[in-house]
Amino acid sequence: MRSPAITKLRGVVTILVRGEKIEQLVNELAGQGIEVWDVMPLPGGQMEMKVGLSDFFRLRPFLKRTGCRMSVKGRSGLPFILTRVRKRKAFIAGFAFFIASIFCLSSLVWDINVQGNEKIATEDVLAAAKQEGLYPFQWIFRLPKQDKLSAELTRKLPGTSWVGVSRTGTRITIQVVEATKPKEQTLLSPRHLVSKSDAVVSHIYAEKGQPEVGKNDRVKKGQVLVSGFQGGKAVVSKGVVRGIVWHEYKIEVPLLHKQKVYTGERKQRGFLYFGNTAIQLTGYGKIPFKQSETLTELDPLTWRKFKLPIGWMTEKVLETTEMEWKRTAEQAKQEGIERAKRDILAKYGVDSVIMNQKILHENTDNGKVYMKVHFEVEQNIAEELPIVQDQGE
């Protein structure tokens, strides 16, 4: 016979019955409506069976009448669980305190993030928010309504056209939209355009000012390209001057190249985190890798759309190693030249054009390729030079 589901909730007692009239006992119990199940004969004239907790206390007269004896082998069901729980009052109190702590901590403002402010200091925004009752560790239910808070912050922060306030879990985000002001035109003093380096002029366009050189002219560093004197008065020179400039690079490239790679081996550790505190629960033991890299993933508890300051943190420790491969001398040479070209574009502008390159010297020694390379580059060569009062041409 199967155990009735409701009986499992009310409690089940597993008993061992011994005696010569066990069959008679079982028949009498069935006749009186006392259900027993999982009846199993055992060696030595014993029989194991299960009976409901409420019927267990009705067995004594039947045992006495049949001359059988019994002993309790096991107890299960809700009543016994509740009994064990009552004995662990400290555990119940701790669990209740834990639930209450989570509820309280999830009802506090933990972090305030200010976004969109460039001219207005973050400290000023936080100070204005604090005056309105918005600050870390404030109760969420005590915060003003978001539309009211937004209007008050907009009023208190000069230079803003709108301030929005939104909440995600225990984090408050203050979005600041600063008022657009017309750009103030800075008053420029008269100035020349002069050459930044020795070069041969390849292109010149003077928007304002008097050109002093022409295309294909050789100029020296500091030489005036576009004069700031035009029509007898000082002006702010404007224009574009490009020229051919020569750069010499000493390049050194190792033939043996090293790179960090992942081996595929990993160790994973799990932590229960609470705020800024984390308690390790899984993945104990030393890290077996000589070289490794750690990646951290956070999985916070959520309630509806809110993220709580408690959750599970996973640390993946990935084993790494260094792979080495040898370049040929030609590959090392090409790598060094490309590296030098990237440096030229970074230093002299992405609009620079490398016209020509020439290797002046090349040799291989101690596992490295050494080169001296001459580059011919067309680039912007003009820079501004303010005209000092009473300087003259």
Tab-separated table of C-alpha atoms in Angstrom:
chain	number	residue	atom	x	y	z
A	1	MET	CA	0.000	0.000	0.000
A	2	ARG	CA	1.246	3.450	-0.817
A	3	SER	CA	1.672	6.182	1.752
A	4	PRO	CA	-1.245	8.694	1.671
A	5	ALA	CA	0.116	12.139	0.762
A	6	ILE	CA	-1.755	13.850	3.602
A	7	THR	CA	-0.251	11.360	6.059
A	8	LYS	CA	3.245	12.451	5.120
A	9	LEU	CA	2.336	15.982	6.114
A	10	ARG	CA	0.851	14.836	9.408
A	11	GLY	CA	3.843	12.648	10.225
A	12	VAL	CA	4.942	9.048	9.583
A	13	VAL	CA	6.452	6.551	12.052
A	14	THR	CA	8.442	3.507	10.862
A	15	ILE	CA	8.101	0.634	13.357
A	16	LEU	CA	9.537	-2.873	13.796
A	17	VAL	CA	6.996	-5.434	15.076
A	18	ARG	CA	7.980	-8.809	16.489
A	19	GLY	CA	5.805	-11.646	17.774
A	20	GLU	CA	3.966	-14.766	16.631
A	21	LYS	CA	0.704	-13.066	15.630
A	22	ILE	CA	1.949	-10.268	13.399
A	23	GLU	CA	-0.444	-11.248	10.590
A	24	GLN	CA	-3.365	-11.120	13.044
A	25	LEU	CA	-2.182	-7.665	14.187
A	26	VAL	CA	-2.103	-6.344	10.615
A	27	ASN	CA	-5.592	-7.726	9.905
A	28	GLU	CA	-7.028	-6.168	13.082
A	29	LEU	CA	-5.486	-2.812	12.235
A	30	ALA	CA	-6.994	-2.909	8.751
A	31	GLY	CA	-10.370	-3.845	10.241
A	32	GLN	CA	-10.274	-0.809	12.521
A	33	GLY	CA	-9.367	1.554	9.664
A	34	ILE	CA	-5.756	2.029	10.786
A	35	GLU	CA	-3.673	2.228	7.633
A	36	VAL	CA	-0.221	0.665	7.457
A	37	TRP	CA	1.976	0.519	4.361
A	38	ASP	CA	5.383	-0.509	3.114
A	39	VAL	CA	4.951	-3.746	5.080
A	40	MET	CA	8.184	-5.765	4.737
A	41	PRO	CA	8.991	-9.095	6.449
A	42	LEU	CA	12.415	-9.319	8.102
A	43	PRO	CA	14.501	-12.258	9.350
A	44	GLY	CA	13.884	-13.438	12.932
A	45	GLY	CA	10.098	-13.176	12.747
A	46	GLN	CA	10.064	-9.391	12.524
A	47	MET	CA	8.146	-7.101	10.200
A	48	GLU	CA	8.767	-3.506	9.276
A	49	MET	CA	5.882	-1.184	8.453
A	50	LYS	CA	4.879	2.458	8.418
A	51	VAL	CA	1.946	4.040	10.181
A	52	GLY	CA	0.564	7.561	10.502
A	53	LEU	CA	1.512	9.565	13.594
A	54	SER	CA	-2.113	9.923	14.717
A	55	ASP	CA	-2.688	6.156	14.400
A	56	PHE	CA	0.592	5.336	16.153
A	57	PHE	CA	-0.899	6.195	19.552
A	58	ARG	CA	-3.818	3.792	18.920
A	59	LEU	CA	-1.603	0.697	18.526
A	60	ARG	CA	-1.154	-0.249	22.196
A	61	PRO	CA	-4.457	-2.190	22.664
A	62	PHE	CA	-3.876	-4.175	19.468
A	63	LEU	CA	-0.326	-5.034	20.465
A	64	LYS	CA	-1.461	-6.176	23.888
A	65	ARG	CA	-4.258	-8.313	22.470
A	66	THR	CA	-1.995	-10.086	19.944
A	67	GLY	CA	1.031	-10.340	22.199
A	68	CYS	CA	3.264	-8.403	19.801
A	69	ARG	CA	5.903	-5.874	20.633
A	70	MET	CA	7.172	-2.955	18.623
A	71	SER	CA	10.078	-0.519	18.465
A	72	VAL	CA	10.385	2.760	16.590
A	73	LYS	CA	12.860	2.687	13.738
A	74	GLY	CA	12.330	6.123	12.200
A	75	ARG	CA	10.277	9.299	12.132
A	76	SER	CA	9.511	11.604	9.214
A	77	GLY	CA	7.068	14.286	8.232
A	78	LEU	CA	6.227	17.886	9.050
A	79	PRO	CA	5.536	17.489	12.833
A	80	PHE	CA	9.000	16.006	13.445
A	81	ILE	CA	10.655	18.688	11.320
A	82	LEU	CA	8.915	21.404	13.324
A	83	THR	CA	9.997	19.735	16.551
A	84	ARG	CA	13.632	19.712	15.451
A	85	VAL	CA	13.386	23.307	14.338
A	86	ARG	CA	11.953	24.402	17.698
A	87	LYS	CA	15.003	22.938	19.386
A	88	ARG	CA	17.221	25.139	17.245
A	89	LYS	CA	16.040	28.519	18.391
A	90	ALA	CA	19.385	30.144	17.658
A	91	PHE	CA	19.196	28.958	14.053
A	92	ILE	CA	15.655	30.312	13.673
A	93	ALA	CA	16.658	33.631	15.209
A	94	GLY	CA	19.720	33.850	12.955
A	95	PHE	CA	17.701	33.046	9.836
A	96	ALA	CA	15.060	35.620	10.782
A	97	PHE	CA	17.798	38.187	11.416
A	98	PHE	CA	19.357	37.369	8.040
A	99	ILE	CA	16.047	37.888	6.203
A	100	ALA	CA	15.391	41.096	8.122
A	101	SER	CA	18.910	42.357	7.335
A	102	ILE	CA	18.473	41.725	3.619
A	103	PHE	CA	15.153	43.531	3.666
A	104	CYS	CA	16.602	46.509	5.532
A	105	LEU	CA	19.738	46.735	3.418
A	106	SER	CA	17.740	46.513	0.201
A	107	SER	CA	15.665	49.440	1.464
A	108	LEU	CA	18.689	51.758	1.746
A	109	VAL	CA	20.363	53.958	-0.856
A	110	TRP	CA	23.845	52.499	-1.310
A	111	ASP	CA	25.240	54.448	-4.217
A	112	ILE	CA	24.535	57.741	-6.012
A	113	ASN	CA	25.908	58.080	-9.525
A	114	VAL	CA	26.060	61.488	-11.256
A	115	GLN	CA	26.171	61.489	-15.059
A	116	GLY	CA	26.274	64.097	-17.820
A	117	ASN	CA	27.937	66.884	-15.819
A	118	GLU	CA	30.986	68.492	-17.379
A	119	LYS	CA	31.054	72.050	-16.077
A	120	ILE	CA	29.122	71.475	-12.841
A	121	ALA	CA	31.153	69.688	-10.161
A	122	THR	CA	29.879	66.317	-8.959
A	123	GLU	CA	30.309	67.492	-5.363
A	124	ASP	CA	27.883	70.390	-6.001
A	125	VAL	CA	25.275	67.998	-7.414
A	126	LEU	CA	25.621	65.640	-4.411
A	127	ALA	CA	25.419	68.568	-1.978
A	128	ALA	CA	22.184	69.802	-3.578
A	129	ALA	CA	20.784	66.252	-3.508
A	130	LYS	CA	21.639	65.912	0.186
A	131	GLN	CA	19.688	69.091	0.959
A	132	GLU	CA	16.675	67.399	-0.629
A	133	GLY	CA	17.127	64.252	1.471
A	134	LEU	CA	18.977	62.152	-1.098
A	135	TYR	CA	22.239	60.754	0.237
A	136	PRO	CA	23.885	57.336	0.822
A	137	PHE	CA	22.290	55.136	3.539
A	138	GLN	CA	19.017	57.059	3.361
A	139	TRP	CA	15.837	54.934	3.505
A	140	ILE	CA	14.359	54.572	0.022
A	141	PHE	CA	10.807	55.003	1.278
A	142	ARG	CA	11.771	58.389	2.758
A	143	LEU	CA	12.955	59.802	-0.570
A	144	PRO	CA	10.833	62.516	-2.207
A	145	LYS	CA	9.001	61.605	-5.390
A	146	GLN	CA	11.323	61.514	-8.356
A	147	ASP	CA	9.567	64.262	-10.338
A	148	LYS	CA	9.612	66.585	-7.333
A	149	LEU	CA	13.251	65.788	-6.609
A	150	SER	CA	14.139	66.401	-10.261
A	151	ALA	CA	12.432	69.818	-10.255
A	152	GLU	CA	14.144	70.904	-7.010
A	153	LEU	CA	17.603	69.867	-8.216
A	154	THR	CA	17.075	71.719	-11.505
A	155	ARG	CA	16.126	74.830	-9.533
A	156	LYS	CA	19.074	74.572	-7.129
A	157	LEU	CA	21.763	73.862	-9.722
A	158	PRO	CA	22.417	76.924	-11.890
A	159	GLY	CA	23.590	76.149	-15.399
A	160	THR	CA	21.329	73.110	-15.836
A	161	SER	CA	18.394	72.820	-18.198
A	162	TRP	CA	17.129	69.538	-16.693
A	163	VAL	CA	18.087	67.105	-13.933
A	164	GLY	CA	16.614	63.609	-13.977
A	165	VAL	CA	16.563	61.158	-11.060
A	166	SER	CA	16.089	57.412	-11.514
A	167	ARG	CA	16.472	54.431	-9.194
A	168	THR	CA	17.692	50.913	-9.971
A	169	GLY	CA	17.591	48.771	-6.869
A	170	THR	CA	19.735	50.493	-4.260
A	171	ARG	CA	21.483	52.760	-6.778
A	172	ILE	CA	20.304	56.273	-7.604
A	173	THR	CA	21.353	57.854	-10.905
A	174	ILE	CA	21.259	61.648	-11.294
A	175	GLN	CA	21.339	62.598	-14.971
A	176	VAL	CA	22.405	66.212	-15.514
A	177	VAL	CA	21.710	68.083	-18.750
A	178	GLU	CA	23.699	71.296	-18.712
A	179	ALA	CA	22.326	74.430	-20.334
A	180	THR	CA	23.909	75.242	-23.671
A	181	LYS	CA	25.720	78.532	-23.683
A	182	PRO	CA	27.042	80.241	-26.781
A	183	LYS	CA	30.740	79.722	-27.153
A	184	GLU	CA	32.729	82.736	-26.175
A	185	GLN	CA	34.901	83.895	-29.007
A	186	THR	CA	38.422	84.135	-27.749
A	187	LEU	CA	40.321	87.197	-28.886
A	188	LEU	CA	43.381	86.061	-30.770
A	189	SER	CA	46.477	88.176	-30.890
A	190	PRO	CA	48.180	88.758	-34.252
A	191	ARG	CA	50.501	85.939	-35.217
A	192	HIS	CA	52.674	84.415	-37.947
A	193	LEU	CA	52.620	80.860	-39.259
A	194	VAL	CA	56.157	79.474	-39.013
A	195	SER	CA	57.738	76.148	-39.961
A	196	LYS	CA	57.969	73.420	-37.314
A	197	SER	CA	60.954	71.768	-38.996
A	198	ASP	CA	63.296	71.873	-41.956
A	199	ALA	CA	61.269	70.943	-45.037
A	200	VAL	CA	60.487	71.502	-48.707
A	201	VAL	CA	57.099	73.173	-49.177
A	202	SER	CA	54.697	70.958	-51.150
A	203	HIS	CA	51.462	72.942	-50.668
A	204	ILE	CA	50.597	76.386	-49.298
A	205	TYR	CA	47.231	78.081	-48.842
A	206	ALA	CA	46.989	81.403	-46.975
A	207	GLU	CA	43.415	82.154	-45.848
A	208	LYS	CA	44.607	85.237	-43.988
A	209	GLY	CA	48.032	86.846	-43.920
A	210	GLN	CA	50.842	87.334	-46.431
A	211	PRO	CA	52.538	84.189	-47.891
A	212	GLU	CA	56.318	84.433	-47.581
A	213	VAL	CA	57.277	81.199	-49.357
A	214	GLY	CA	56.088	79.226	-52.383
A	215	LYS	CA	55.758	75.612	-53.467
A	216	ASN	CA	59.078	73.681	-53.697
A	217	ASP	CA	60.878	76.286	-51.520
A	218	ARG	CA	63.245	74.837	-48.934
A	219	VAL	CA	62.523	76.258	-45.457
A	220	LYS	CA	64.221	75.971	-42.093
A	221	LYS	CA	62.703	75.417	-38.676
A	222	GLY	CA	61.223	78.676	-37.329
A	223	GLN	CA	61.105	80.402	-40.743
A	224	VAL	CA	57.973	82.509	-41.399
A	225	LEU	CA	55.652	80.817	-43.888
A	226	VAL	CA	52.646	83.161	-43.710
A	227	SER	CA	53.298	86.622	-42.278
A	228	GLY	CA	50.953	88.208	-39.762
A	229	PHE	CA	51.407	91.623	-41.400
A	230	GLN	CA	49.053	92.334	-44.264
A	231	GLY	CA	48.209	95.714	-45.773
A	232	GLY	CA	50.252	97.551	-43.181
A	233	LYS	CA	48.498	96.062	-40.149
A	234	ALA	CA	48.951	93.002	-37.931
A	235	VAL	CA	46.454	90.136	-38.477
A	236	VAL	CA	45.895	86.593	-37.243
A	237	SER	CA	47.448	84.417	-39.943
A	238	LYS	CA	45.394	81.428	-41.063
A	239	GLY	CA	46.171	78.815	-43.650
A	240	VAL	CA	47.517	75.364	-44.484
A	241	VAL	CA	51.148	74.674	-45.280
A	242	ARG	CA	52.404	71.166	-45.984
A	243	GLY	CA	55.927	70.107	-46.724
A	244	ILE	CA	58.267	67.178	-47.264
A	245	VAL	CA	60.114	66.356	-44.015
A	246	TRP	CA	62.809	63.729	-43.431
A	247	HIS	CA	62.776	61.481	-40.367
A	248	GLU	CA	65.430	58.986	-39.393
A	249	TYR	CA	64.565	56.004	-37.165
A	250	LYS	CA	66.829	53.554	-35.401
A	251	ILE	CA	64.840	50.297	-35.232
A	252	GLU	CA	65.512	47.254	-33.085
A	253	VAL	CA	63.338	44.091	-33.432
A	254	PRO	CA	63.961	40.727	-31.659
A	255	LEU	CA	63.786	37.592	-33.794
A	256	LEU	CA	62.209	35.633	-30.924
A	257	HIS	CA	58.629	36.784	-30.326
A	258	LYS	CA	56.793	36.038	-27.053
A	259	GLN	CA	53.036	36.216	-26.456
A	260	LYS	CA	50.755	35.303	-23.540
A	261	VAL	CA	48.098	32.670	-24.347
A	262	TYR	CA	45.509	30.648	-22.374
A	263	THR	CA	46.113	26.907	-21.921
A	264	GLY	CA	42.439	26.048	-21.314
A	265	GLU	CA	43.015	24.903	-17.728
A	266	ARG	CA	41.036	26.792	-15.102
A	267	LYS	CA	40.004	26.832	-11.458
A	268	GLN	CA	36.737	28.339	-10.327
A	269	ARG	CA	35.966	29.858	-6.943
A	270	GLY	CA	32.579	30.945	-5.625
A	271	PHE	CA	31.889	33.706	-3.115
A	272	LEU	CA	28.800	35.025	-1.398
A	273	TYR	CA	29.216	38.778	-1.448
A	274	PHE	CA	27.471	41.328	0.673
A	275	GLY	CA	28.258	44.940	-0.175
A	276	ASN	CA	32.082	45.101	-0.308
A	277	THR	CA	32.529	41.894	1.703
A	278	ALA	CA	32.880	38.451	0.094
A	279	ILE	CA	32.909	35.040	1.812
A	280	GLN	CA	34.405	32.130	-0.144
A	281	LEU	CA	32.151	29.059	-0.235
A	282	THR	CA	33.568	26.913	-3.058
A	283	GLY	CA	36.864	26.312	-4.822
A	284	TYR	CA	39.133	26.070	-1.779
A	285	GLY	CA	42.764	25.124	-2.209
A	286	LYS	CA	45.898	26.621	-3.681
A	287	ILE	CA	46.026	27.879	-7.243
A	288	PRO	CA	47.922	25.142	-9.120
A	289	PHE	CA	49.105	27.434	-11.918
A	290	LYS	CA	52.474	29.176	-12.113
A	291	GLN	CA	51.008	31.907	-14.311
A	292	SER	CA	47.337	32.828	-14.326
A	293	GLU	CA	44.781	35.553	-14.960
A	294	THR	CA	41.621	36.063	-12.899
A	295	LEU	CA	38.223	37.044	-14.342
A	296	THR	CA	35.438	38.100	-11.958
A	297	GLU	CA	31.689	37.824	-12.615
A	298	LEU	CA	28.957	39.205	-10.333
A	299	ASP	CA	25.439	37.762	-10.193
A	300	PRO	CA	23.403	39.936	-7.770
A	301	LEU	CA	20.057	38.966	-6.364
A	302	THR	CA	17.214	40.879	-7.954
A	303	TRP	CA	13.770	41.794	-6.797
A	304	ARG	CA	11.570	42.801	-9.702
A	305	LYS	CA	13.801	45.277	-11.561
A	306	PHE	CA	16.000	46.060	-8.555
A	307	LYS	CA	19.469	44.670	-7.943
A	308	LEU	CA	20.216	43.935	-4.293
A	309	PRO	CA	23.689	44.484	-2.744
A	310	ILE	CA	24.044	40.753	-2.166
A	311	GLY	CA	24.652	37.905	-4.554
A	312	TRP	CA	27.073	35.359	-5.958
A	313	MET	CA	30.536	36.201	-7.226
A	314	THR	CA	32.463	33.817	-9.450
A	315	GLU	CA	36.216	34.044	-9.909
A	316	LYS	CA	37.647	32.165	-12.866
A	317	VAL	CA	41.395	31.630	-12.557
A	318	LEU	CA	42.694	30.881	-16.063
A	319	GLU	CA	46.113	29.338	-16.562
A	320	THR	CA	48.347	31.259	-18.959
A	321	THR	CA	51.644	30.526	-20.577
A	322	GLU	CA	54.058	32.252	-22.912
A	323	MET	CA	54.367	31.020	-26.461
A	324	GLU	CA	57.501	31.762	-28.398
A	325	TRP	CA	58.088	31.687	-32.111
A	326	LYS	CA	60.998	32.842	-34.180
A	327	ARG	CA	60.664	35.450	-36.915
A	328	THR	CA	62.771	35.453	-40.008
A	329	ALA	CA	65.027	38.449	-40.535
A	330	GLU	CA	62.702	39.670	-43.306
A	331	GLN	CA	59.627	39.404	-41.041
A	332	ALA	CA	61.431	41.287	-38.265
A	333	LYS	CA	62.441	43.996	-40.743
A	334	GLN	CA	58.858	44.479	-41.949
A	335	GLU	CA	57.559	44.550	-38.355
A	336	GLY	CA	60.080	47.253	-37.428
A	337	ILE	CA	59.239	49.420	-40.451
A	338	GLU	CA	55.477	49.152	-39.806
A	339	ARG	CA	56.056	50.103	-36.175
A	340	ALA	CA	57.998	53.191	-37.257
A	341	LYS	CA	55.226	54.193	-39.695
A	342	ARG	CA	52.610	53.955	-36.938
A	343	ASP	CA	54.800	56.169	-34.767
A	344	ILE	CA	55.060	58.787	-37.543
A	345	LEU	CA	51.285	58.950	-37.964
A	346	ALA	CA	50.807	59.201	-34.193
A	347	LYS	CA	53.339	62.026	-33.800
A	348	TYR	CA	52.752	64.112	-36.921
A	349	GLY	CA	49.053	63.501	-37.620
A	350	VAL	CA	46.990	60.874	-39.403
A	351	ASP	CA	46.899	63.095	-42.484
A	352	SER	CA	50.660	62.643	-42.897
A	353	VAL	CA	51.686	60.741	-46.035
A	354	ILE	CA	54.818	58.580	-46.152
A	355	MET	CA	56.241	59.284	-49.613
A	356	ASN	CA	59.362	57.158	-49.501
A	357	GLN	CA	61.530	55.022	-47.223
A	358	LYS	CA	65.128	53.888	-47.447
A	359	ILE	CA	67.119	51.513	-45.254
A	360	LEU	CA	70.469	53.148	-44.579
A	361	HIS	CA	71.942	50.386	-42.437
A	362	GLU	CA	70.876	46.842	-41.504
A	363	ASN	CA	72.461	43.995	-39.533
A	364	THR	CA	71.494	41.033	-37.320
A	365	ASP	CA	73.249	40.476	-34.003
A	366	ASN	CA	72.424	38.725	-30.684
A	367	GLY	CA	69.030	37.560	-31.913
A	368	LYS	CA	67.901	41.026	-33.015
A	369	VAL	CA	67.612	42.945	-36.252
A	370	TYR	CA	69.070	46.463	-36.148
A	371	MET	CA	68.162	49.040	-38.801
A	372	LYS	CA	68.525	52.722	-39.554
A	373	VAL	CA	65.659	53.822	-41.823
A	374	HIS	CA	65.178	57.163	-43.577
A	375	PHE	CA	61.521	58.228	-44.184
A	376	GLU	CA	60.330	60.994	-46.507
A	377	VAL	CA	56.987	62.296	-45.166
A	378	GLU	CA	54.563	64.931	-46.398
A	379	GLN	CA	53.000	66.542	-43.318
A	380	ASN	CA	51.639	69.745	-41.875
A	381	ILE	CA	54.627	71.976	-41.093
A	382	ALA	CA	52.910	75.183	-39.918
A	383	GLU	CA	52.601	76.337	-36.328
A	384	GLU	CA	51.515	79.657	-34.823
A	385	LEU	CA	53.932	82.257	-33.480
A	386	PRO	CA	52.374	85.267	-31.685
A	387	ILE	CA	53.642	88.667	-32.822
A	388	VAL	CA	55.195	90.523	-29.933
A	389	GLN	CA	54.134	94.164	-29.692
A	390	ASP	CA	56.443	96.472	-31.678
A	391	GLN	CA	58.106	93.381	-33.215
A	392	GLY	CA	57.918	94.535	-36.841
A	393	GLU	CA	58.487	92.292	-39.776
